[in-house]
């Protein structure tokens, strides 16, 4: 929040509320003797070794990996990783330095006013948030003094208007009820919301930020009004566990009534690695499974199994990421029963440390060793620098995780494991025991049945999870069950063929045309196939109907079919998603790309071809290698078949090419995204706004763990860039926009022709074996190869196109997009090409 500058007198920093030439661009962290020892500053060769006391105070400061002593840049640490120590690059004159500790007392004195200001603001925020959400007695009395039960009234208005309401205090000292968003926009003093919070928490993670928030909570609230809760993930740093114990002792002395709780998942984290693989950049399942689920699952409304509504004061700070900087200060958490409040969202690193020093609070030893962020021992979000520290300080704790990553990566085809580990490539894509990918879910098309799901090597019976969907009855046979399920007032007959142990089963339903039914059925199937009782979705059940440990149980008297446990996570089940990712990693890249050599398809080639497709191969302007490449592109675009004959699709494209070239190229692109490895890879892996160049694309394809040779990948990426440069795909469809001198960027292309939208939807539906889709699903991570990702079309533009398609006279789809619906139903009598031709 404040701007930090060096203070050469104290050897520390001071804070000022304006920017100047001296303002530090990176908020510094203190450096202690333990870190210098670990980096070997006291053992530098050739008489350069440093001398410093082993004291409690910091000795110098670090901005990233650059170290400053009394405002002078003295050395840089470079190139650390799991196995290699950092290289120390001393600045001239910084040899054999003798260090004095920072004068902490004087530094704090000089920062006193600034710190008082931010502390007071945070304490006031905690208090007012508590009062707003706690049905604070004082406020209630005030409202009652107005002779109106505002609380009941607000709840009623909220129900009828389906909007979150707030009770606000007007200038004339009276109370009023208004929508929460309007109240916030108008800057009203919110006395109470209709969200009823049962438990207030100060979350404790072992990190510096949550340590500060906990202390602020103890200053803002009576100790009886909140609890301190710590989730032990099973691969916590040993220093975090000991800090928790130390913190507990520290506050218990001051506030004997303050409740501390330590929660854990019922299974060990290594067991989960065996069952669902490693966490990765795009999927940190361990945060939900090992941390938030056990933590919130333990909080029930007193005397019931019902999940308590919780508000957690946490240590989220905007400085930590761009995404976090856009957070509201109070908002919904990961689970439907959880709210989060961020008292120190605007604080910088230096302010956090100044607070810890000012109040002499216990500090995680890992910070003294040089970690900038305290997480788990092995974490996709940590850095090579963190790897160096944990492997040096806690080799025994790190070893079992590294062993598993090594074994599974080897099995997935990674050759140089050492480099793979050092470069942290394991975090890009999940790996896991290949056995777990034996579970399969398929949704094949079948005659007479609108929904068919086949599960192989599943974990649960269908009937374990089906009760969450709707009421059903079933007559069970030895291998065949027949039943009926009633969903939204309609009865659907179903049959299930299964083996004795339910490892394999096939569910078939007639007339399942309701896209909501299909959506939830898919999630029931995922849960039945993959559920390993991880606890994560249980927290979202608002009624206490669901419990998953030791077995999945749904209390039919309590289940209200709200489907929150099904809406949880992209696939309805965190384990289903993990295993899908591992399957993706294990897929080997096809060598199909070799057919293009280094040539991209060109617009001039296609024009020449369409001028006379039959004569083209006898006489054309292309060289031999170019001709060979063009043949491969035409096949992948489905313009020609395996015998090089023009297809019905090719004839249609030829017919429209002169008049509507862009439509032709949009349709071609949809086919290429399906058949061409490299176009497919680009469409679904490079999001809109992502800058890239040839090298970064090659690196990304290589990091996928592909089995293709480096040269093959290089050729494929060259061909792709040529395609962008020589066809409308690059410039007009914005795949290849200029970003900087060396980089291009993918833009959003919203001008997609409605015919192309219809073609893409029909093709996608054909692959999925369904005629019903949902807009929200197409934009979710559920479908990695969603048709909307081919063009990077925005949701708004896509919805506009759906409205147009829905209102044409010979409509090829029904789009129900009002009143919160987002359903798309395609016609049974059309295929992708006939759909386009009908418009
Ligand atoms: S979340 Fe909803 S659907 Fe699921 S078990 Fe609980 S009440 Fe039933
Ligand atoms: S269904 Fe729920 S409890 Fe079971 S593995 Fe999936 S997320 Fe975990």
CSV table of C-alpha atoms in Angstrom, one decimal, residues 40-52 88-91 93-98:
chain,number,residue,atom,x,y,z
A,40,UNK,CA,27.2,-20.3,1.6
A,41,UNK,CA,28.1,-16.6,1.9
A,42,UNK,CA,30.2,-17.5,5.0
A,43,UNK,CA,32.2,-20.0,3.0
A,44,UNK,CA,33.0,-18.1,-0.2
A,45,UNK,CA,36.4,-19.1,-1.5
A,46,UNK,CA,39.4,-16.9,-2.2
A,47,UNK,CA,39.1,-14.7,0.9
A,48,UNK,CA,35.7,-13.4,-0.2
A,49,UNK,CA,33.7,-15.0,2.7
A,50,UNK,CA,31.3,-12.7,4.6
A,51,UNK,CA,31.1,-12.2,8.3
A,52,UNK,CA,27.8,-11.7,10.1
A,88,UNK,CA,26.4,-16.2,-6.0
A,89,UNK,CA,27.4,-13.3,-8.2
A,90,UNK,CA,29.0,-10.7,-5.9
A,91,UNK,CA,28.9,-7.0,-6.9
A,93,UNK,CA,33.4,-4.2,-3.6
A,94,UNK,CA,31.0,-6.7,-1.9
A,95,UNK,CA,33.8,-9.3,-1.2
A,96,UNK,CA,34.4,-10.3,2.5
A,97,UNK,CA,31.7,-7.9,3.8
A,98,UNK,CA,31.1,-7.7,7.5
